[in-house]
């Protein structure tokens, strides 16, 4: 608590000193100063755990179509295009869900959306498990996607808004450590376990159904999650923002705080003044057009490559004569690249500019795509290039998740980031149809050549947004 009590002395420092917490300074600087002084406490650890627990199971769920694909192909006679359509339904709904969540979280807050998203997802998972035919399964996957839609976007915004510039990159990077790293890597193992326990023809139904229980557990676990101080302050709720900041400083998300400090100070007439309502047209206005378009293109390319790989690689491996269990184990080895990529991205976020990291990762993706398509002639090379592919794409996604919220002020951050990620989800939903058709018509080499081309376009797009490395998150006041 010593760092908390020291703040009132600092407030009397010279006006304009970014370390002073001076009341006349911009709100962004006051928040950044408060976060720097508070540092990292057990409350931060609890917040991160509550967020990551949910996105971990989200990531497993997003792999279920690829895991169940060979079994659905055998039982229902589905081809690559039909399996791709299942992901199209999911990720099209994810895109819609993210846009809706973005608009709602800027109006009603970040906290509310997390529980609502998981409840809708749980209901959709139950319908997947009992689907009597392919058409019902497609509809159920759409409902699952709606529930998943806002989860990652809300998680990204929440963790970005709870940390200072020094720690923000690592905090947001941990989302993909849990999701694309551990979640994607362990999803094949989850499939192996489910299929071992439920070995009959209904194994794929149990795969969908067993994810309901952890989703409901997360909803209960997150009851102690607070609203972000940045959102509260942007809405003119300065007293509530100071309360959350004091809880962070004390390391307590529940109970009374013994010593309180007024970290944020604004003129009396602005105490309850909400920020202007976000307008959709602002995303393409003069202030944000370049960043919005460039990041939308980059995430479109990255998600298209990633979801095509996740959806179709088990099918590719089983068509080469592997059993479904062997294919899932090999997929797990390749997905370990996601975990290494997420950890690498979290580390690089504290050391390298965003655009440099993104460009290098995209070029590695080009190498990985071409290598898998044309040079992976044995299982060792398949695993090596598959590892590199996942390593590259997860660095891209993690850094984009961090880069996008840093472009916008709090009042529009949720909407803008959600729209950008929604465009990526829509791409991830639609492109497996194209990739599946190319795979069916022209083979593995052609499909991965197309994916390599996506990485090349991404490498160009990420050069255009403004660099934000080491800077406070922007505010309107």
Short mmCIF file of C-alpha atoms in Angstrom, two decimals:
data_model
loop_
_atom_site.label_atom_id
_atom_site.label_comp_id
_atom_site.label_asym_id
_atom_site.label_seq_id
_atom_site.Cartn_x
_atom_site.Cartn_y
_atom_site.Cartn_z
CA UNK A 1 0.00 0.00 0.00
CA UNK A 2 3.00 2.34 0.22
CA UNK A 3 2.77 3.13 -3.47
CA UNK A 4 -0.87 4.12 -3.01
CA UNK A 5 -0.22 6.56 -0.17
CA UNK A 6 2.56 8.23 -2.15
CA UNK A 7 0.19 9.50 -4.82
CA UNK A 8 -1.16 12.61 -3.03
CA UNK A 9 2.39 13.95 -2.69
CA UNK A 10 2.97 13.42 -6.39
CA UNK A 11 -0.13 15.36 -7.32
CA UNK A 12 1.47 18.59 -6.16
CA UNK A 13 4.34 18.32 -8.61
CA UNK A 14 4.85 20.67 -11.52
CA UNK A 15 1.88 20.94 -13.89
CA UNK A 16 2.34 19.10 -17.14
CA UNK A 17 4.83 16.61 -15.68
CA UNK A 18 3.65 13.27 -17.06
CA UNK A 19 4.70 11.58 -13.84
CA UNK A 20 2.83 13.96 -11.59
CA UNK A 21 -0.79 12.89 -12.00
CA UNK A 22 -1.56 16.63 -12.28
CA UNK A 23 -5.30 17.32 -12.35
CA UNK A 24 -4.95 19.64 -15.32
CA UNK A 25 -3.33 16.94 -17.44
CA UNK A 26 -5.23 14.92 -20.03
CA UNK A 27 -7.28 12.04 -18.70
CA UNK A 28 -5.13 9.59 -20.67
CA UNK A 29 -2.02 10.77 -18.82
CA UNK A 30 -3.76 10.62 -15.44
CA UNK A 31 -4.82 7.01 -16.05
CA UNK A 32 -1.40 6.06 -17.38
CA UNK A 33 0.27 7.65 -14.34
CA UNK A 34 -2.07 5.80 -11.97
CA UNK A 35 -1.33 2.48 -13.65
CA UNK A 36 2.40 3.08 -13.53
CA UNK A 37 2.26 3.84 -9.81
CA UNK A 38 0.01 0.90 -8.98
CA UNK A 39 2.12 -1.55 -10.95
CA UNK A 40 0.97 -5.18 -11.10
CA UNK A 41 -0.95 -6.56 -8.11
CA UNK A 42 -2.81 -9.75 -7.23
CA UNK A 43 -6.01 -8.06 -8.46
CA UNK A 44 -4.49 -7.84 -11.95
CA UNK A 45 -3.62 -11.52 -11.76
CA UNK A 46 -7.22 -12.35 -10.83
CA UNK A 47 -8.61 -10.26 -13.69
CA UNK A 48 -6.27 -11.90 -16.20
CA UNK A 49 -7.19 -15.37 -14.92
CA UNK A 50 -10.93 -14.68 -15.21
CA UNK A 51 -10.54 -13.48 -18.78
CA UNK A 52 -8.13 -16.20 -19.91
CA UNK A 53 -10.20 -19.03 -18.47
CA UNK A 54 -13.00 -18.15 -20.88
CA UNK A 55 -10.94 -17.58 -24.02
CA UNK A 56 -9.12 -20.89 -23.47
CA UNK A 57 -12.34 -22.85 -23.88
CA UNK A 58 -13.44 -20.57 -26.71
CA UNK A 59 -10.32 -21.55 -28.62
CA UNK A 60 -10.98 -25.24 -28.07
CA UNK A 61 -14.52 -24.75 -29.35
CA UNK A 62 -13.30 -23.03 -32.50
CA UNK A 63 -11.28 -26.17 -33.31
CA UNK A 64 -14.17 -28.59 -32.93
CA UNK A 65 -15.28 -28.50 -36.56
CA UNK A 66 -11.79 -29.47 -37.72
CA UNK A 67 -11.56 -32.20 -35.07
CA UNK A 68 -15.00 -33.62 -35.84
CA UNK A 69 -14.55 -33.15 -39.60
CA UNK A 70 -13.20 -36.63 -40.47
CA UNK A 71 -15.97 -38.33 -38.43
CA UNK A 72 -18.67 -36.13 -40.01
CA UNK A 73 -17.17 -36.82 -43.41
CA UNK A 74 -17.45 -40.56 -42.80
CA UNK A 75 -20.92 -40.59 -41.22
CA UNK A 76 -22.67 -37.92 -43.26
CA UNK A 77 -20.58 -38.05 -46.45
CA UNK A 78 -19.45 -34.43 -46.18
CA UNK A 79 -16.78 -33.03 -48.50
CA UNK A 80 -14.23 -30.29 -47.85
CA UNK A 81 -16.70 -27.63 -49.00
CA UNK A 82 -19.46 -28.85 -46.65
CA UNK A 83 -17.07 -29.00 -43.70
CA UNK A 84 -15.88 -25.53 -44.63
CA UNK A 85 -19.49 -24.35 -44.57
CA UNK A 86 -19.77 -25.35 -40.90
CA UNK A 87 -16.96 -22.94 -40.11
CA UNK A 88 -18.50 -20.38 -42.44
CA UNK A 89 -21.69 -20.47 -40.37
CA UNK A 90 -19.70 -20.20 -37.14
CA UNK A 91 -17.40 -17.39 -38.12
CA UNK A 92 -20.01 -15.41 -40.02
CA UNK A 93 -21.98 -15.38 -36.78
CA UNK A 94 -18.80 -14.56 -34.86
CA UNK A 95 -18.41 -11.49 -37.08
CA UNK A 96 -22.00 -10.42 -36.44
CA UNK A 97 -21.64 -11.10 -32.72
CA UNK A 98 -18.46 -9.03 -32.52
CA UNK A 99 -20.03 -6.03 -34.23
CA UNK A 100 -23.02 -6.18 -31.89
CA UNK A 101 -20.76 -6.62 -28.87
CA UNK A 102 -18.59 -3.69 -29.95
CA UNK A 103 -21.56 -1.36 -30.10
CA UNK A 104 -22.95 -2.66 -26.80
CA UNK A 105 -19.68 -2.58 -24.86
CA UNK A 106 -19.09 1.09 -25.70
CA UNK A 107 -22.61 1.88 -24.50
CA UNK A 108 -23.10 -0.49 -21.55
CA UNK A 109 -19.58 -1.48 -20.56
CA UNK A 110 -17.14 -4.31 -21.11
CA UNK A 111 -18.03 -6.46 -18.11
CA UNK A 112 -21.64 -7.23 -19.04
CA UNK A 113 -20.76 -8.68 -22.43
CA UNK A 114 -18.50 -11.44 -21.17
CA UNK A 115 -21.19 -13.36 -19.29
CA UNK A 116 -23.85 -12.86 -21.95
CA UNK A 117 -21.61 -14.18 -24.73
CA UNK A 118 -20.88 -17.43 -22.92
CA UNK A 119 -24.52 -18.14 -22.09
CA UNK A 120 -25.51 -17.89 -25.77
CA UNK A 121 -22.54 -20.07 -26.72
CA UNK A 122 -23.53 -22.75 -24.19
CA UNK A 123 -27.06 -22.97 -25.61
CA UNK A 124 -25.69 -23.29 -29.14
CA UNK A 125 -23.31 -26.08 -28.08
CA UNK A 126 -26.22 -28.08 -26.71
CA UNK A 127 -28.00 -27.77 -30.07
CA UNK A 128 -24.82 -28.91 -31.88
CA UNK A 129 -24.69 -32.01 -29.70
CA UNK A 130 -28.27 -33.05 -30.49
CA UNK A 131 -28.41 -31.94 -34.16
CA UNK A 132 -30.32 -34.58 -36.16
CA UNK A 133 -28.92 -33.59 -39.55
CA UNK A 134 -26.40 -31.38 -41.33
CA UNK A 135 -28.77 -28.44 -41.81
CA UNK A 136 -29.58 -28.21 -38.10
CA UNK A 137 -25.87 -28.48 -37.27
CA UNK A 138 -25.14 -25.51 -39.56
CA UNK A 139 -27.79 -23.46 -37.76
CA UNK A 140 -26.48 -24.49 -34.36
CA UNK A 141 -22.94 -23.49 -35.35
CA UNK A 142 -24.30 -20.06 -36.27
CA UNK A 143 -25.75 -19.70 -32.77
CA UNK A 144 -22.45 -20.80 -31.22
CA UNK A 145 -20.69 -18.17 -33.30
CA UNK A 146 -22.98 -15.43 -32.03
CA UNK A 147 -22.06 -16.35 -28.48
CA UNK A 148 -18.36 -16.53 -29.22
CA UNK A 149 -18.42 -13.34 -31.23
CA UNK A 150 -17.82 -10.74 -28.58
CA UNK A 151 -15.71 -12.86 -26.23
CA UNK A 152 -12.27 -12.29 -27.74
CA UNK A 153 -12.98 -8.67 -28.69
CA UNK A 154 -14.22 -7.88 -25.18
CA UNK A 155 -11.29 -9.72 -23.61
CA UNK A 156 -8.80 -7.78 -25.73
CA UNK A 157 -10.37 -4.44 -24.80
CA UNK A 158 -10.61 -5.28 -21.10
CA UNK A 159 -6.99 -6.35 -20.67
CA UNK A 160 -5.71 -3.48 -22.81
CA UNK A 161 -7.63 -1.02 -20.61
CA UNK A 162 -6.49 -2.51 -17.28
CA UNK A 163 -2.74 -2.10 -17.88
CA UNK A 164 -0.16 0.60 -18.52
CA UNK A 165 1.74 0.91 -21.80
CA UNK A 166 4.65 -1.03 -20.27
CA UNK A 167 2.57 -4.11 -19.48
CA UNK A 168 -0.28 -3.80 -22.01
CA UNK A 169 1.38 -5.83 -24.74
CA UNK A 170 2.18 -8.72 -22.45
CA UNK A 171 -1.34 -8.72 -20.96
CA UNK A 172 -3.06 -8.78 -24.35
CA UNK A 173 -0.51 -11.31 -25.59
CA UNK A 174 -1.54 -13.66 -22.79
CA UNK A 175 -5.00 -13.88 -24.38
CA UNK A 176 -3.50 -15.70 -27.32
CA UNK A 177 -1.24 -17.74 -25.05
CA UNK A 178 -4.45 -19.12 -23.54
CA UNK A 179 -6.50 -19.12 -26.75
CA UNK A 180 -4.46 -19.74 -29.88
CA UNK A 181 -1.55 -21.12 -27.87
CA UNK A 182 -2.82 -23.53 -25.22
CA UNK A 183 -6.37 -23.68 -26.58
CA UNK A 184 -5.47 -24.48 -30.17
CA UNK A 185 -2.60 -26.77 -29.18
CA UNK A 186 -4.62 -28.77 -26.65
CA UNK A 187 -7.81 -28.91 -28.74
CA UNK A 188 -6.65 -32.04 -30.62
CA UNK A 189 -5.79 -33.65 -27.26
CA UNK A 190 -9.26 -32.73 -26.03
CA UNK A 191 -10.64 -34.49 -29.11
CA UNK A 192 -8.51 -37.58 -28.46
CA UNK A 193 -9.76 -37.76 -24.87
CA UNK A 194 -13.42 -37.29 -25.82
CA UNK A 195 -13.22 -39.89 -28.59
CA UNK A 196 -11.47 -42.32 -26.23
CA UNK A 197 -14.14 -41.95 -23.54
CA UNK A 198 -17.05 -41.85 -26.00
CA UNK A 199 -15.81 -44.20 -28.70
CA UNK A 200 -19.05 -44.77 -30.59
CA UNK A 201 -20.50 -43.00 -33.58
CA UNK A 202 -21.76 -40.21 -31.30
CA UNK A 203 -18.25 -39.14 -30.31
CA UNK A 204 -18.54 -35.89 -32.24
CA UNK A 205 -21.77 -35.07 -30.37
CA UNK A 206 -20.00 -35.44 -27.04
CA UNK A 207 -17.20 -33.25 -28.40
CA UNK A 208 -19.62 -30.35 -28.78
CA UNK A 209 -21.66 -31.10 -25.66
CA UNK A 210 -18.84 -31.37 -23.13
CA UNK A 211 -17.83 -27.74 -23.69
CA UNK A 212 -21.08 -26.50 -22.15
CA UNK A 213 -20.01 -27.17 -18.56
CA UNK A 214 -16.78 -25.11 -18.57
CA UNK A 215 -18.62 -22.23 -20.27
CA UNK A 216 -21.19 -22.11 -17.47
CA UNK A 217 -18.43 -22.39 -14.86
CA UNK A 218 -16.68 -19.35 -16.35
CA UNK A 219 -19.86 -17.26 -16.09
CA UNK A 220 -19.98 -17.94 -12.34
CA UNK A 221 -16.22 -17.43 -11.92
CA UNK A 222 -16.34 -13.98 -13.50
CA UNK A 223 -18.79 -12.44 -11.04
CA UNK A 224 -15.95 -10.56 -9.29
CA UNK A 225 -14.66 -9.00 -12.52
CA UNK A 226 -14.83 -5.16 -12.31
CA UNK A 227 -15.51 -2.64 -15.08
CA UNK A 228 -12.37 -1.03 -16.52
CA UNK A 229 -11.33 2.37 -15.08
CA UNK A 230 -10.82 3.73 -18.60
CA UNK A 231 -14.43 3.00 -19.55
CA UNK A 232 -15.79 4.41 -16.28
CA UNK A 233 -13.71 7.57 -16.62
CA UNK A 234 -14.74 8.05 -20.26
CA UNK A 235 -18.37 7.87 -19.13
CA UNK A 236 -17.79 10.57 -16.51
CA UNK A 237 -18.00 8.04 -13.65
CA UNK A 238 -14.79 9.28 -12.05
CA UNK A 239 -15.67 8.17 -8.51
CA UNK A 240 -16.29 4.61 -9.68
CA UNK A 241 -13.08 4.66 -11.72
CA UNK A 242 -11.12 5.72 -8.64
CA UNK A 243 -12.76 2.91 -6.66
CA UNK A 244 -11.57 0.31 -9.17
CA UNK A 245 -8.08 1.85 -9.23
CA UNK A 246 -7.93 1.62 -5.44
CA UNK A 247 -8.99 -2.00 -5.61
CA UNK A 248 -6.22 -2.68 -8.10
CA UNK A 249 -3.69 -0.96 -5.84
CA UNK A 250 -4.87 -2.93 -2.79
CA UNK A 251 -4.93 -6.19 -4.73
CA UNK A 252 -8.55 -6.81 -3.70
CA UNK A 253 -11.45 -7.36 -6.09
CA UNK A 254 -13.88 -7.85 -3.20
CA UNK A 255 -14.31 -6.40 0.31
CA UNK A 256 -13.36 -3.03 1.76
CA UNK A 257 -10.20 -1.10 0.87
CA UNK A 258 -8.52 0.42 3.95
CA UNK A 259 -6.76 3.35 2.25
CA UNK A 260 -8.15 5.21 -0.77
CA UNK A 261 -6.53 7.72 -3.10
CA UNK A 262 -8.07 10.03 -5.69
CA UNK A 263 -6.04 8.98 -8.71
CA UNK A 264 -8.24 10.75 -11.29
CA UNK A 265 -9.33 14.37 -10.93
CA UNK A 266 -11.43 16.34 -13.42
CA UNK A 267 -13.22 19.70 -13.12
CA UNK A 268 -16.54 19.46 -11.27
CA UNK A 269 -18.62 20.19 -14.35
CA UNK A 270 -17.06 17.19 -16.12
CA UNK A 271 -17.44 14.72 -13.24
CA UNK A 272 -20.56 13.13 -14.74
CA UNK A 273 -20.09 14.18 -18.37
CA UNK A 274 -20.12 11.13 -20.63
CA UNK A 275 -17.94 10.94 -23.69
CA UNK A 276 -19.72 11.54 -27.02
CA UNK A 277 -21.47 8.46 -28.40
CA UNK A 278 -19.41 6.50 -30.92
CA UNK A 279 -20.57 6.80 -34.53
CA UNK A 280 -19.93 4.14 -37.14
CA UNK A 281 -18.89 6.75 -39.67
CA UNK A 282 -15.92 7.76 -37.50
CA UNK A 283 -14.14 4.50 -38.31
CA UNK A 284 -13.65 5.72 -41.87
CA UNK A 285 -13.36 9.40 -41.00
CA UNK A 286 -10.14 11.37 -41.59
CA UNK A 287 -8.72 10.61 -38.14
CA UNK A 288 -9.01 6.81 -38.31
CA UNK A 289 -9.54 5.80 -41.96
CA UNK A 290 -5.96 4.72 -42.64
CA UNK A 291 -5.65 2.58 -39.51
CA UNK A 292 -9.11 1.03 -39.90
CA UNK A 293 -8.65 -0.01 -43.53
CA UNK A 294 -5.09 -1.26 -43.11
CA UNK A 295 -5.85 -3.33 -40.02
CA UNK A 296 -9.05 -4.69 -41.59
CA UNK A 297 -7.07 -5.93 -44.60
CA UNK A 298 -4.34 -7.39 -42.40
CA UNK A 299 -6.73 -9.28 -40.14
CA UNK A 300 -8.71 -10.52 -43.14
CA UNK A 301 -5.60 -12.16 -44.55
CA UNK A 302 -4.41 -13.54 -41.22
CA UNK A 303 -7.72 -15.06 -40.10
CA UNK A 304 -8.37 -16.56 -43.55
CA UNK A 305 -5.04 -18.38 -43.43
CA UNK A 306 -5.41 -19.51 -39.82
CA UNK A 307 -8.97 -20.85 -39.95
CA UNK A 308 -8.39 -22.61 -43.28
CA UNK A 309 -5.44 -24.42 -41.72
CA UNK A 310 -7.35 -25.33 -38.53
CA UNK A 311 -10.36 -26.59 -40.49
CA UNK A 312 -8.69 -28.63 -43.19
CA UNK A 313 -5.43 -30.02 -41.79
CA UNK A 314 -7.07 -33.04 -40.04
CA UNK A 315 -8.83 -33.86 -43.32
CA UNK A 316 -5.55 -33.55 -45.26
CA UNK A 317 -3.75 -35.87 -42.86
CA UNK A 318 -6.51 -38.52 -42.78
CA UNK A 319 -6.61 -38.51 -46.58
CA UNK A 320 -2.90 -39.42 -46.49
CA UNK A 321 -3.82 -42.64 -44.72
CA UNK A 322 -3.61 -41.64 -41.05
CA UNK A 323 -6.22 -42.63 -38.50
CA UNK A 324 -8.20 -39.80 -36.95
CA UNK A 325 -6.32 -40.28 -33.66
CA UNK A 326 -2.92 -40.09 -35.37
CA UNK A 327 -4.02 -37.04 -37.37
CA UNK A 328 -5.09 -35.27 -34.18
CA UNK A 329 -1.78 -36.05 -32.46
CA UNK A 330 0.18 -34.67 -35.42
CA UNK A 331 -2.12 -31.64 -35.45
CA UNK A 332 -1.31 -31.11 -31.77
CA UNK A 333 2.43 -31.07 -32.57
CA UNK A 334 1.88 -28.48 -35.30
CA UNK A 335 -0.38 -26.44 -33.02
CA UNK A 336 2.43 -26.18 -30.48
CA UNK A 337 3.68 -23.48 -32.85
CA UNK A 338 0.65 -21.45 -31.74
CA UNK A 339 1.74 -21.57 -28.11
CA UNK A 340 5.33 -20.63 -28.95
CA UNK A 341 4.05 -17.87 -31.25
CA UNK A 342 1.76 -16.42 -28.59
CA UNK A 343 4.54 -16.43 -25.98
CA UNK A 344 6.90 -14.83 -28.50
CA UNK A 345 4.36 -12.14 -29.40
CA UNK A 346 3.76 -11.35 -25.72
CA UNK A 347 7.51 -10.89 -25.23
CA UNK A 348 8.08 -8.89 -28.40
CA UNK A 349 5.26 -6.49 -27.48
CA UNK A 350 7.49 -4.99 -24.77
CA UNK A 351 10.54 -4.68 -27.02
CA UNK A 352 9.74 -4.11 -30.70
CA UNK A 353 7.46 -1.72 -32.64
CA UNK A 354 4.16 -3.24 -33.74
CA UNK A 355 4.70 -2.78 -37.47
CA UNK A 356 8.12 -4.46 -37.44
CA UNK A 357 6.76 -7.48 -35.57
CA UNK A 358 3.81 -7.81 -37.93
CA UNK A 359 5.89 -7.52 -41.10
CA UNK A 360 8.41 -10.14 -39.96
CA UNK A 361 5.65 -12.57 -38.91
CA UNK A 362 3.83 -12.19 -42.23
CA UNK A 363 6.99 -12.96 -44.21
CA UNK A 364 7.58 -16.06 -42.08
CA UNK A 365 4.03 -17.07 -42.96
CA UNK A 366 4.83 -16.86 -46.68
CA UNK A 367 7.79 -19.21 -46.15
CA UNK A 368 5.69 -21.60 -44.07
CA UNK A 369 2.84 -21.72 -46.58
CA UNK A 370 5.07 -22.40 -49.57
CA UNK A 371 7.13 -24.89 -47.60
CA UNK A 372 4.10 -26.90 -46.48
CA UNK A 373 2.58 -26.87 -49.96
CA UNK A 374 5.62 -27.82 -52.02
CA UNK A 375 8.44 -29.13 -49.82
CA UNK A 376 6.74 -31.11 -47.03
CA UNK A 377 7.46 -34.51 -48.55
CA UNK A 378 7.74 -36.45 -45.27
CA UNK A 379 6.14 -36.28 -41.85
CA UNK A 380 9.07 -34.42 -40.28
CA UNK A 381 8.76 -31.57 -42.81
CA UNK A 382 4.98 -31.58 -42.48
CA UNK A 383 5.36 -31.04 -38.75
CA UNK A 384 8.12 -28.44 -39.15
CA UNK A 385 6.29 -26.29 -41.70
CA UNK A 386 2.99 -26.74 -39.88
CA UNK A 387 4.67 -25.53 -36.68
CA UNK A 388 6.12 -22.49 -38.48
CA UNK A 389 2.76 -21.71 -40.11
CA UNK A 390 0.98 -21.62 -36.75
CA UNK A 391 3.86 -19.76 -35.10
CA UNK A 392 3.64 -17.00 -37.71
CA UNK A 393 -0.12 -16.58 -37.81
CA UNK A 394 -0.44 -16.38 -34.03
CA UNK A 395 2.20 -13.66 -33.79
CA UNK A 396 0.17 -11.77 -36.40
CA UNK A 397 -3.17 -12.19 -34.63
CA UNK A 398 -1.81 -11.41 -31.18
CA UNK A 399 -0.09 -8.24 -32.33
CA UNK A 400 -3.12 -7.08 -34.33
CA UNK A 401 -5.28 -7.59 -31.23
CA UNK A 402 -2.93 -5.27 -29.36
CA UNK A 403 -2.36 -2.81 -32.21
CA UNK A 404 -6.05 -2.17 -33.00
CA UNK A 405 -7.22 -0.90 -29.55
CA UNK A 406 -4.20 1.42 -29.38
CA UNK A 407 -5.44 3.34 -32.43
CA UNK A 408 -8.69 4.64 -30.89
CA UNK A 409 -9.97 6.53 -27.80
CA UNK A 410 -12.04 4.69 -25.18
CA UNK A 411 -15.46 5.92 -26.35
CA UNK A 412 -14.96 4.26 -29.76
CA UNK A 413 -12.33 1.62 -28.93
CA UNK A 414 -14.76 -1.25 -28.39
CA UNK A 415 -16.70 -0.59 -31.58
CA UNK A 416 -13.64 -0.03 -33.76
CA UNK A 417 -11.71 -3.03 -32.48
CA UNK A 418 -14.76 -5.28 -32.69
CA UNK A 419 -15.48 -4.23 -36.28
CA UNK A 420 -11.88 -4.96 -37.28
CA UNK A 421 -11.91 -8.36 -35.57
CA UNK A 422 -15.38 -9.06 -37.00
CA UNK A 423 -14.04 -8.56 -40.50
CA UNK A 424 -11.34 -11.09 -39.66
CA UNK A 425 -13.92 -13.54 -38.35
CA UNK A 426 -16.03 -13.13 -41.48
CA UNK A 427 -12.95 -13.86 -43.56
CA UNK A 428 -12.19 -16.87 -41.38
CA UNK A 429 -15.70 -18.10 -41.95
CA UNK A 430 -15.82 -17.61 -45.70
CA UNK A 431 -12.30 -18.48 -46.79
CA UNK A 432 -12.31 -22.16 -45.74
CA UNK A 433 -14.96 -22.59 -48.44
CA UNK A 434 -12.47 -21.30 -50.99
CA UNK A 435 -9.56 -23.21 -49.49
CA UNK A 436 -11.64 -26.39 -49.34
CA UNK A 437 -12.66 -26.01 -52.98
CA UNK A 438 -9.03 -25.43 -54.02
CA UNK A 439 -7.99 -28.48 -51.99
CA UNK A 440 -10.68 -30.65 -53.61
CA UNK A 441 -9.92 -29.37 -57.12
CA UNK A 442 -6.18 -28.73 -57.22
CA UNK A 443 -4.55 -30.36 -54.22
CA UNK A 444 -2.55 -29.43 -51.13
CA UNK A 445 0.16 -27.46 -52.97
CA UNK A 446 -2.30 -25.08 -54.60
CA UNK A 447 -4.19 -24.54 -51.35
CA UNK A 448 -1.08 -23.57 -49.39
CA UNK A 449 0.17 -21.38 -52.24
CA UNK A 450 -3.06 -19.39 -51.86
CA UNK A 451 -2.50 -19.15 -48.10
CA UNK A 452 1.05 -17.92 -48.67
CA UNK A 453 -0.37 -15.18 -50.89
CA UNK A 454 -2.61 -14.07 -48.02
CA UNK A 455 0.44 -13.59 -45.80
CA UNK A 456 2.13 -11.50 -48.50
CA UNK A 457 -0.81 -9.11 -48.68
CA UNK A 458 -0.83 -8.90 -44.88
CA UNK A 459 2.87 -7.91 -44.87
CA UNK A 460 2.03 -4.88 -47.02
CA UNK A 461 -1.09 -3.82 -45.12
CA UNK A 462 0.55 -3.66 -41.69
CA UNK A 463 2.93 -0.92 -42.82
CA UNK A 464 0.17 1.72 -42.89
CA UNK A 465 -1.35 2.17 -39.38
CA UNK A 466 0.35 4.69 -37.08
CA UNK A 467 2.94 3.20 -34.74
CA UNK A 468 1.79 3.06 -31.10
CA UNK A 469 4.65 1.27 -29.35
CA UNK A 470 5.25 2.68 -25.84
CA UNK A 471 2.52 5.34 -26.07
CA UNK A 472 -0.47 5.87 -23.71
CA UNK A 473 -3.83 4.77 -25.04
CA UNK A 474 -5.59 7.82 -26.53
CA UNK A 475 -8.52 9.62 -24.90
CA UNK A 476 -10.77 12.42 -26.14
CA UNK A 477 -10.11 14.59 -23.08
#
